[in-house]
Coordinates of C-alpha atoms in Angstrom, one line a residue:
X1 CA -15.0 7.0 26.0
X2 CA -11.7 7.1 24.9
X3 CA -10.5 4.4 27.3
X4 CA -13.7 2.0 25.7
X5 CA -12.0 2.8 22.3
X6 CA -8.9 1.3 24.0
X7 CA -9.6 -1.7 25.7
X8 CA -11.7 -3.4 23.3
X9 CA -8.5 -4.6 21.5
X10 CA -8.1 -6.6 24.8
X11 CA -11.7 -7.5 25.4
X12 CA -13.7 -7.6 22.9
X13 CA -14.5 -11.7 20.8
X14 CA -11.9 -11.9 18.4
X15 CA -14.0 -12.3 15.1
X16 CA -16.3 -9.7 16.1
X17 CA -12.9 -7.0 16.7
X18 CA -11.1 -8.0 13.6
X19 CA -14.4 -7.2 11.2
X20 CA -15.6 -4.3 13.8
X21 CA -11.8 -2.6 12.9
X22 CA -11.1 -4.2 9.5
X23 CA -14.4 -3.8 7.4
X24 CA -14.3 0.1 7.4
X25 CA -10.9 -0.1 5.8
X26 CA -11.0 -3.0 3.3
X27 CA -14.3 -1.0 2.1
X28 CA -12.1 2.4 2.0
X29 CA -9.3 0.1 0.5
X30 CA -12.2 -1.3 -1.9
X31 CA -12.9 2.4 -3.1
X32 CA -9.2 3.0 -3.3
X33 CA -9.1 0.0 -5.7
X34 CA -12.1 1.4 -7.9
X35 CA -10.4 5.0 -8.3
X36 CA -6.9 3.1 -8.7
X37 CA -9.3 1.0 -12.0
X38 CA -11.3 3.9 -13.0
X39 CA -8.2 6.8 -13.3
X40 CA -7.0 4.3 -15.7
X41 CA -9.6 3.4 -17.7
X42 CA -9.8 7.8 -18.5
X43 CA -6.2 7.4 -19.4
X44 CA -6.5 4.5 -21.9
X45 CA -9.2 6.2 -23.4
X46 CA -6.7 8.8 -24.7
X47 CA -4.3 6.5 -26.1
X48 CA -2.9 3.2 -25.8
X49 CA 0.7 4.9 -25.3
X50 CA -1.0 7.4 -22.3
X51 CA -1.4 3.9 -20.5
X52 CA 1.8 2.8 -21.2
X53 CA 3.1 6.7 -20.1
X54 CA 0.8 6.1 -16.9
X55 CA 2.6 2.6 -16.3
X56 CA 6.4 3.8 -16.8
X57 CA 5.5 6.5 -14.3
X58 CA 4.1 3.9 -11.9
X59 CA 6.6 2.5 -9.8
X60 CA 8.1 6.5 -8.6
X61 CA 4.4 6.8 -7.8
X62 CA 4.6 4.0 -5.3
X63 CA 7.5 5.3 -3.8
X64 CA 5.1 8.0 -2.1
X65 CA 2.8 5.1 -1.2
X66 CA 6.0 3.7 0.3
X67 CA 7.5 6.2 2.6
X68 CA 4.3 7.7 3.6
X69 CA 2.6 4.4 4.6
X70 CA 5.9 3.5 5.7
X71 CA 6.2 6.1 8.3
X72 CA 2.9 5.6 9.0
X73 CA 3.3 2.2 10.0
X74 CA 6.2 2.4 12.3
X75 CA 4.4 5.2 14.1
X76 CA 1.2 3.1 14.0
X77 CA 3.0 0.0 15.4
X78 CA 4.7 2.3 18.5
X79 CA 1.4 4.1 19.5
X80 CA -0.6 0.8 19.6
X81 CA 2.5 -0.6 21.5
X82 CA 2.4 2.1 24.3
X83 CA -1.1 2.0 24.3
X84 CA -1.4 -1.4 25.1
X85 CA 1.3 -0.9 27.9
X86 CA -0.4 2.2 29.1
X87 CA 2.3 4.4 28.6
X88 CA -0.1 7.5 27.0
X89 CA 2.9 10.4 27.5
X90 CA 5.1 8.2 24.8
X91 CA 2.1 7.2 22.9
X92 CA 1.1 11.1 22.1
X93 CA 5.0 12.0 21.6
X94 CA 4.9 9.1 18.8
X95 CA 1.9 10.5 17.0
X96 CA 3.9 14.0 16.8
X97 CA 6.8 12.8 15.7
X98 CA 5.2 10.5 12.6
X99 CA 3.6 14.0 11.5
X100 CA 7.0 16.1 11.3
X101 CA 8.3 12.8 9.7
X102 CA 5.6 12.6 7.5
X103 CA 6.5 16.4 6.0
X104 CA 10.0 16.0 6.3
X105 CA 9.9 13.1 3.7
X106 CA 7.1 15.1 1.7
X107 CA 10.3 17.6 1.2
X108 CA 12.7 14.8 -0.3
X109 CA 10.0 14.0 -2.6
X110 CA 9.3 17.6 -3.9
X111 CA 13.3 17.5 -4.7
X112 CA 13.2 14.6 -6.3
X113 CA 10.3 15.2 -8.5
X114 CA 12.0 18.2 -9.8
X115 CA 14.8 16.9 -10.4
X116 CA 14.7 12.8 -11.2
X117 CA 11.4 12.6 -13.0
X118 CA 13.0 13.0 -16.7
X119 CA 16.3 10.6 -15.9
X120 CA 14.2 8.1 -14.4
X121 CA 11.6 8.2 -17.2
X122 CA 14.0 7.8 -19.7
X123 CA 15.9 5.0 -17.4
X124 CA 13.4 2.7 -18.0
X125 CA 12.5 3.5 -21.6
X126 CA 13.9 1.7 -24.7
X127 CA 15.6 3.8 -27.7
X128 CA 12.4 2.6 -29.5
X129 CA 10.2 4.2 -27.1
X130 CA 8.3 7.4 -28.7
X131 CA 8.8 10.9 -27.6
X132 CA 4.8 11.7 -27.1
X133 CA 5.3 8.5 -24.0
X134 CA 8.2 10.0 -22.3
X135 CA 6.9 13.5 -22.4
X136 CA 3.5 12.6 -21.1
X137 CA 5.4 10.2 -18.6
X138 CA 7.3 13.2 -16.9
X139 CA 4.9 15.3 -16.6
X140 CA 2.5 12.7 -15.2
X141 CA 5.3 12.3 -12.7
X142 CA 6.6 15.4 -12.0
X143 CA 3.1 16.3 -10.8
X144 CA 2.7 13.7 -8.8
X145 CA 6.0 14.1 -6.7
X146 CA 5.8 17.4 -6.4
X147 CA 2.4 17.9 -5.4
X148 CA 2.4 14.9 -3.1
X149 CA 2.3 16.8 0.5
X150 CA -2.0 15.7 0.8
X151 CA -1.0 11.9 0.5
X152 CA 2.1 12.4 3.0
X153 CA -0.4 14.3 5.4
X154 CA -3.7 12.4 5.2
X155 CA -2.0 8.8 5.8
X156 CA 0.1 9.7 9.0
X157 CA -3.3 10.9 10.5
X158 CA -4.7 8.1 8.8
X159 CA -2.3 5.7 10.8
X160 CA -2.3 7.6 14.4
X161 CA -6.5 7.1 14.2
X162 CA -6.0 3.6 13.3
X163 CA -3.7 2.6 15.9
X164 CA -6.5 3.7 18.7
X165 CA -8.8 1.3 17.2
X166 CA -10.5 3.7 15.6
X167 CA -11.2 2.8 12.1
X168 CA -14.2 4.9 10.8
X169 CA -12.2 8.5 10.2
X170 CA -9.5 6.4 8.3
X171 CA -12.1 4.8 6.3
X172 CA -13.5 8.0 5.3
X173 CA -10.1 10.1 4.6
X174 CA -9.3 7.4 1.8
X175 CA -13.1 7.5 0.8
X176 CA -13.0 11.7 0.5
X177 CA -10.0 11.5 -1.5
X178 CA -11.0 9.0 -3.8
X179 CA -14.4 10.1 -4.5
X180 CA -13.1 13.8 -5.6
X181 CA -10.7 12.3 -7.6
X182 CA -12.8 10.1 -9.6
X183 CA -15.3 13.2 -10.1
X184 CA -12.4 15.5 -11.0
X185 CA -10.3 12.5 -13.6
X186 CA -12.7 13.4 -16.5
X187 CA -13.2 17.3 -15.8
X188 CA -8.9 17.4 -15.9
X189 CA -8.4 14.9 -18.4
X190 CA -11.2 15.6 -21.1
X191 CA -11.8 19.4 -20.0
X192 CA -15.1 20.3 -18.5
X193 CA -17.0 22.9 -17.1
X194 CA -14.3 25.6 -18.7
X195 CA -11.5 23.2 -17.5
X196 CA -8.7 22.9 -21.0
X197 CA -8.2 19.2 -22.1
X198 CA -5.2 18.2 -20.1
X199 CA -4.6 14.5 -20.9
X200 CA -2.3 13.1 -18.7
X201 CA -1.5 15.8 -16.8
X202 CA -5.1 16.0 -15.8
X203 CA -4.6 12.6 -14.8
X204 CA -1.7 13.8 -12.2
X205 CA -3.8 16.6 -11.4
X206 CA -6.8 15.0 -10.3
X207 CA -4.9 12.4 -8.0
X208 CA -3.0 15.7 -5.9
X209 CA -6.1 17.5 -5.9
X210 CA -8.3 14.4 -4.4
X211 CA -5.0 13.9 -1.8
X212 CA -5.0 17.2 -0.9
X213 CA -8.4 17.8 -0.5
X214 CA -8.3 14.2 2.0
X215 CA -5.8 15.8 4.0
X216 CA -7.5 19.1 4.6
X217 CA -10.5 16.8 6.0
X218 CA -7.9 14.7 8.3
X219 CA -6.5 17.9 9.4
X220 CA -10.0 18.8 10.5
X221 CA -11.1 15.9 12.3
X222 CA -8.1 15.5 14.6
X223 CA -8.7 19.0 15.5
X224 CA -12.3 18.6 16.2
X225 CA -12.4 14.7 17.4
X226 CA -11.2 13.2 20.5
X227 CA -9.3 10.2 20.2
X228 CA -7.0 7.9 22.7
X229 CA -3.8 9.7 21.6
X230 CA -3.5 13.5 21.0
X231 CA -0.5 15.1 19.6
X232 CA 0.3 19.0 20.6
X233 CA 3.6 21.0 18.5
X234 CA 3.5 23.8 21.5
X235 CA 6.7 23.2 22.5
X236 CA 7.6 19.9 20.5
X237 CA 10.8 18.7 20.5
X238 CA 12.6 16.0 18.5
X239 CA 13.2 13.2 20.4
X240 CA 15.9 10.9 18.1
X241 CA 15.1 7.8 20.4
X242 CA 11.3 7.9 19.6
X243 CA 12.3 8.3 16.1
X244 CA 14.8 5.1 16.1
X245 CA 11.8 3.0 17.6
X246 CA 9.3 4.7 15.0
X247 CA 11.8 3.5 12.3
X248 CA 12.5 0.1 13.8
X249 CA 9.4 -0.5 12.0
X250 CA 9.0 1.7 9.3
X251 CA 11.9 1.5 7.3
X252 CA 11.6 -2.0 6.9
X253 CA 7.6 -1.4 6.0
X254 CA 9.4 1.9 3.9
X255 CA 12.2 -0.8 2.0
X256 CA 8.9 -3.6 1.7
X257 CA 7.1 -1.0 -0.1
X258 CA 9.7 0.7 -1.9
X259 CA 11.2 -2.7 -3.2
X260 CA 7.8 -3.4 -5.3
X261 CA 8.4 0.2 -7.1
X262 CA 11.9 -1.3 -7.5
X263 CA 10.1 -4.7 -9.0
X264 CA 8.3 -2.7 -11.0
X265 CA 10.9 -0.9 -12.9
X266 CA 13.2 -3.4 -13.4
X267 CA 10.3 -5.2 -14.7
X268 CA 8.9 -2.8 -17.2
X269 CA 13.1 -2.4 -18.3
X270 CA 12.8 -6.2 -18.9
X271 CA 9.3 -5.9 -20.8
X272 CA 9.9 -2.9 -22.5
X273 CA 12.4 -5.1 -24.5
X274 CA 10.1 -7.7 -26.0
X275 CA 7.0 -5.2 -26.2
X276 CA 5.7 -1.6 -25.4
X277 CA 2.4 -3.4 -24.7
X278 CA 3.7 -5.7 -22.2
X279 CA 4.0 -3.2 -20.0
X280 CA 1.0 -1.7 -20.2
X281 CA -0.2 -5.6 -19.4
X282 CA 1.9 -5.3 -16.4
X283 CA 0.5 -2.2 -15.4
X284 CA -3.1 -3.0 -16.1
X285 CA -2.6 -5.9 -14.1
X286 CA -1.6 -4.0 -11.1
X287 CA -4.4 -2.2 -11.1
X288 CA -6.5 -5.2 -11.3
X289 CA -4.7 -6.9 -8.4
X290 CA -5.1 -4.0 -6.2
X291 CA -9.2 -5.2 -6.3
X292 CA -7.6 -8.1 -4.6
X293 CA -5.1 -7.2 -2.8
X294 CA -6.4 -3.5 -0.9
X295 CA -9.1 -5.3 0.9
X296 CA -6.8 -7.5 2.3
X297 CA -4.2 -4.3 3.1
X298 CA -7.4 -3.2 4.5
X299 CA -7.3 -6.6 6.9
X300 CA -3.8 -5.7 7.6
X301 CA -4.7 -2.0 8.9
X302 CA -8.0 -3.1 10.6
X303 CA -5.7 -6.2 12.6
X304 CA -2.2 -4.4 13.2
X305 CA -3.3 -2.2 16.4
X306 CA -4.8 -5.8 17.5
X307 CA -2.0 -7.8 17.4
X308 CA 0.7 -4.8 18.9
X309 CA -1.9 -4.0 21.9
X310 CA -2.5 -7.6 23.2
X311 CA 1.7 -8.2 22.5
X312 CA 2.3 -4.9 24.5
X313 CA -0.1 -6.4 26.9
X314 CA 1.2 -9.8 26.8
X315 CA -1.8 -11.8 26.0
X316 CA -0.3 -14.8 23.8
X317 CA -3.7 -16.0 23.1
X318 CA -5.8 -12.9 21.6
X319 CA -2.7 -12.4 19.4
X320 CA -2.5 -15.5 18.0
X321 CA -6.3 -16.0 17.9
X322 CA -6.3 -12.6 15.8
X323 CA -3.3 -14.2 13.5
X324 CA -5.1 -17.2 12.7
X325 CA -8.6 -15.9 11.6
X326 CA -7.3 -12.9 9.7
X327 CA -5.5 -15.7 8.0
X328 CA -8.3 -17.5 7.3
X329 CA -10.3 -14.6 6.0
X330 CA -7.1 -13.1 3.4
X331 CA -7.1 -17.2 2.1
X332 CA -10.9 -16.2 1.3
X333 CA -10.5 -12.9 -0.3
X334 CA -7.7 -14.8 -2.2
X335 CA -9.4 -17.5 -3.5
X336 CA -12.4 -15.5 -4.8
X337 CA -9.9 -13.1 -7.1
X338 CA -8.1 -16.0 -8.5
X339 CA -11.5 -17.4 -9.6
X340 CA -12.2 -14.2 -11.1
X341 CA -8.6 -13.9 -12.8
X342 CA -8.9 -17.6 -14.1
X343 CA -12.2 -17.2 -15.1
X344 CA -12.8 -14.1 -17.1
X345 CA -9.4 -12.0 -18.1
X346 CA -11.0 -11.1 -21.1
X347 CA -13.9 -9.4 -19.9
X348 CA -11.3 -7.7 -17.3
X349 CA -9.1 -6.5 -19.8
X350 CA -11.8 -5.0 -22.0
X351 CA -12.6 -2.7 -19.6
X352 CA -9.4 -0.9 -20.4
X353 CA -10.1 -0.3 -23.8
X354 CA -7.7 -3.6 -24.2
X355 CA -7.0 -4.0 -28.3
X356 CA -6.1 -7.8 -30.0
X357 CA -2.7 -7.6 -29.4
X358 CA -3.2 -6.0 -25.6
X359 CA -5.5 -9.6 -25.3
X360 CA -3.1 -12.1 -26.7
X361 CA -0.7 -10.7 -24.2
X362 CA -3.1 -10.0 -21.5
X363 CA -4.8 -13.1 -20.7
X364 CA -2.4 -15.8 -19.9
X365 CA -0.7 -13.0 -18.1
X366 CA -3.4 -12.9 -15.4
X367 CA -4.1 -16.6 -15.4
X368 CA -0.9 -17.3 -14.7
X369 CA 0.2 -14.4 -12.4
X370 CA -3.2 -14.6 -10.2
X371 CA -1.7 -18.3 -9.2
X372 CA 0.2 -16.3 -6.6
X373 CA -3.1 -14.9 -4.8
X374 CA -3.1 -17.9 -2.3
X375 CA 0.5 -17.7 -1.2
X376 CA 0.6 -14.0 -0.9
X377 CA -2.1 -14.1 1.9
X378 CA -0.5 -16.1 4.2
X379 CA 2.8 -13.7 3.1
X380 CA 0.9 -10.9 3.9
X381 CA -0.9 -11.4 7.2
X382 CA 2.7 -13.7 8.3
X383 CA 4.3 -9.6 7.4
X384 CA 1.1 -7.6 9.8
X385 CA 2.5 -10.1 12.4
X386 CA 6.0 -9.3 12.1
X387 CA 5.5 -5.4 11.9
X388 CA 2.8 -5.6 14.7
X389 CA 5.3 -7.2 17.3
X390 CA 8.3 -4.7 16.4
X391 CA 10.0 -7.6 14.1
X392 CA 10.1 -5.4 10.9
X393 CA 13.0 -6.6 9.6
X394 CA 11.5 -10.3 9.2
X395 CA 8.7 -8.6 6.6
X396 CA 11.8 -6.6 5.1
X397 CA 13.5 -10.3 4.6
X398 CA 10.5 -12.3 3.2
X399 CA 9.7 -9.1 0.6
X400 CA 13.5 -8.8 -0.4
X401 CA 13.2 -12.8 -1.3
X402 CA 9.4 -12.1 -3.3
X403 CA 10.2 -8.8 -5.2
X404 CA 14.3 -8.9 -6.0
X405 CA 16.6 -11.5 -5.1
X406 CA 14.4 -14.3 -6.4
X407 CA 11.6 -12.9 -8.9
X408 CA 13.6 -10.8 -11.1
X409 CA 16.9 -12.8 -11.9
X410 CA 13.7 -15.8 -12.6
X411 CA 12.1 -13.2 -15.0
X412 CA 14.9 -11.9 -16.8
X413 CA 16.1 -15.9 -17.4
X414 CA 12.3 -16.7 -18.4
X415 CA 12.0 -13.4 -21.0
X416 CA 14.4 -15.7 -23.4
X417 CA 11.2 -17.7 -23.9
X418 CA 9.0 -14.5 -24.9
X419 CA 6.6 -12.7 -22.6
X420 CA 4.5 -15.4 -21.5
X421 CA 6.8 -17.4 -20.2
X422 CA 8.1 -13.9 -18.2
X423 CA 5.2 -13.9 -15.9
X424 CA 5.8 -17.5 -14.6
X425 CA 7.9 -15.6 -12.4
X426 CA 5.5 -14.2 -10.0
X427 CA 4.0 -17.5 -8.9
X428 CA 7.6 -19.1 -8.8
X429 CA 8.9 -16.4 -6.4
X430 CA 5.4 -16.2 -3.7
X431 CA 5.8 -20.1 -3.1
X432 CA 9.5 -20.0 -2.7
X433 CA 9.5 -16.8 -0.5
X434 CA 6.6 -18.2 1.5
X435 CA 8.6 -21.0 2.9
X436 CA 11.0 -18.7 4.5
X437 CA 8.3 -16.7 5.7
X438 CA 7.0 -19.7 7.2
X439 CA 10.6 -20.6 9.0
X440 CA 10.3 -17.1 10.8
X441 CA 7.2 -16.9 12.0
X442 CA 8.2 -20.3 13.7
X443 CA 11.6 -18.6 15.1
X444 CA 9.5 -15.5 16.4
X445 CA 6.6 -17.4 17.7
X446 CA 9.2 -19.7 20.0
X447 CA 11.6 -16.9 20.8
X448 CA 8.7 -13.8 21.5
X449 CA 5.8 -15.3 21.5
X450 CA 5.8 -18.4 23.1
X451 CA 6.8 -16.8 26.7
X452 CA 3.6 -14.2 26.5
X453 CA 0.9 -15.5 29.6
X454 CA -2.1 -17.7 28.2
X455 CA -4.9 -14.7 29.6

């Protein structure tokens, strides 16, 4: 059975593989989106300024989404690696070790959150900025950091499944977590059921809760399920070379990640500046984008352990066979939110409770932003490739280019004009970054690729 599991990534047609492994987690990724939408729609139904608390927060809150995917990804790329070379001694050791990772970092984070939640918050707030945002702000992210050991957990578990080609349990850890924490959002934010009114803290509270209660169920399946990789601590060891080729990968998919929370702060610094409500634009619009975007992370999951197994087993043509149509189906996923985003902002924004001034701001923001959709799946499937082949650092390059050295110097210089003209900067930085990202997978297809046998 197990053996099945594996060598359908070498057998099975290539259309057929990529929706049999990718549907279960663009639908999870779809639900992720929806709780993402919904925990913020609560929020703004507090106050315009908990949004805006919510959104100052955001950016240390995908710093968890960072290193834990991160880690997750590195481990993820190694196992399916070994897997596909048959190698299933290095391929269990490689699932340990992204666990004790996994907590280790989980550690870092509790430190931080005790510690750098109030400087940061105040970092990126302006003298202007009301003591009620800031408060709620810290606390919101205290929470979050501190509490964060369910979201470290269930996605290294959430990874090591994946990279076997089994995409179901995956799907249904992200499913579990986001369900409870859209039931539990209104009893911790409104107070139900002899729950006190918590506001934003109930916000916080919900998201650890719905984590933790995730990676109690992951915890519990790879105890009870058999799967093409096992991991064992009786005994375990820390092997520092297994860890080097874990974080070949993974800190480049860790600095990727991390470099968008970056982006995000520096952005909300320059925002903050012309208007409080700008960034609540800007963090409305991320959760808007993640509709968008998460199925396509979901390709990305569903397609990585296709693209390492048939490089690991040298087959140039399933890999670039699985390149090309996941391609083609992130260019349709794409093309359908930028329709949406053109099309009805207004309607979009509404749902957060959006005021006149939140709409005068709001709309050309996503009309002009959602002009990078179609760049950023080619982007994004070119970065699955890289990562998927052991070539992190060429994701690491094209998301340096994208989300600091050529976005933010563009929206700092285009803020002069007002906060309109700010968000030009998103479109201008995909299409530039995407021609680099071009260049390299040219380099890596003629100097890795290229040699891999035809069958």
């Amino acid at each position: 059975m197990a053996d099945e599991k594996s060598n359908k990534m070498g057998t099975m047609p290539m259309l057929k593989l990529i929706l049999n492994m990718s549907l279960p987690a663009m639908f999870s990724m779809l639900i992720m989106s929806l709780y993402n939408i919904v925990d913020s729609i609560f929020v703004s139904q507090i106050s315009g300024d908990a949004l805006t608390s919510v959104s100052l927060a955001y950016p240390m809150q995908m710093m968890i989404v960072a290193f834990s995917v991160g880690t997750g990804v590195g481990a993820n790329s190694l196992i399916s690696r070994r897997l596909g070379e048959r190698k299933q001694d290095e391929a269990n050791l490689a699932a340990a070790h992204g666990i004790v990772l996994a907590v280790a970092t989980w550690i870092i984070f509790v430190i931080a959150g005790l510690f750098l939640s109030g400087p940061f918050i105040k970092m990126c707030s302006s003298p202007s900025t009301s003591d009620v945002i800031i408060k709620d702000a810290k606390t919101y992210l205290t929470i979050v950091m501190v509490f964060s050991i369910g979201a470290f957990y269930a996605t290294s578990v959430e990874k090591i499944v994946q990279a076997t080609g089994n995409m179901f349990y995956p799907m249904m850890f992200q499913l579990i977590g986001a369900i409870s924490n859209i039931i539990l959002d209104p009893i911790f934010i409104f107070g139900y059921f002899g729950i006190p009114k918590m506001g934003v803290a109930g916000a916080a509270t919900a998201t650890v809760i719905g984590q933790i209660i995730s990676a109690v169920y992951a915890y519990y399946v790879v105890k009870r399920k058999d799967f093409h990789v096992s991991f064992s601590f009786k005994n375990f060891k820390l092997d520092f070379k297994i860890i080097k080729n874990i974080y070949q990968v993974g800190i480049p998919a860790i600095l990727m990640q991390s470099i968008a929370s970056v982006l995000t702060t520096f952005l909300n610094m320059i925002l903050i500046t012309l208007s409080e409500v700008a960034v609540a634009v800007l963090g409305i619009y991320f959760k808007l984008q993640s509709f968008v975007f998460m199925p396509v992370f979901g390709l990305n999951q569903g397609v990585m352990p296709i693209m390492g197994y048939n490089f690991g087993a040298r087959n140039k043509m399933r890999l670039m066979d699985c390149y090309k149509k996941a391609i083609l189906i992130a260019l349709i996923i794409m093309i359908v939110g930028t329709v949406l985003f053109m099309t009805i902002p207004h309607i979009l924004l509404s749902i957060f409770n959006a005021n006149k001034e939140m709409m005068e701001i709001g709309i050309p923001a996503l009309r002009i932003i959602c002009i990078n959709f179609i760049p950023a799946a080619l982007g994004i499937m070119s970065s699955t490739l890289f990562q998927a082949v052991g070539k992190g650092t060429y994701s690491l390059c094209v998301s340096v280019l994208r989300q600091l050295v050529i976005i933010l110097p563009v929206a700092y210089y285009l803020s002069q004009f007002g906060v309109s003209a700010t968000w030009l900067a998103f479109p201008i930085a995909e299409i530039l970054s995407l021609i680099v990202c071009i260049g390299l997978v040219i380099n890596l297809y003629n100097t890795r690729i290229k040699t891999l046998q035809e069958a």
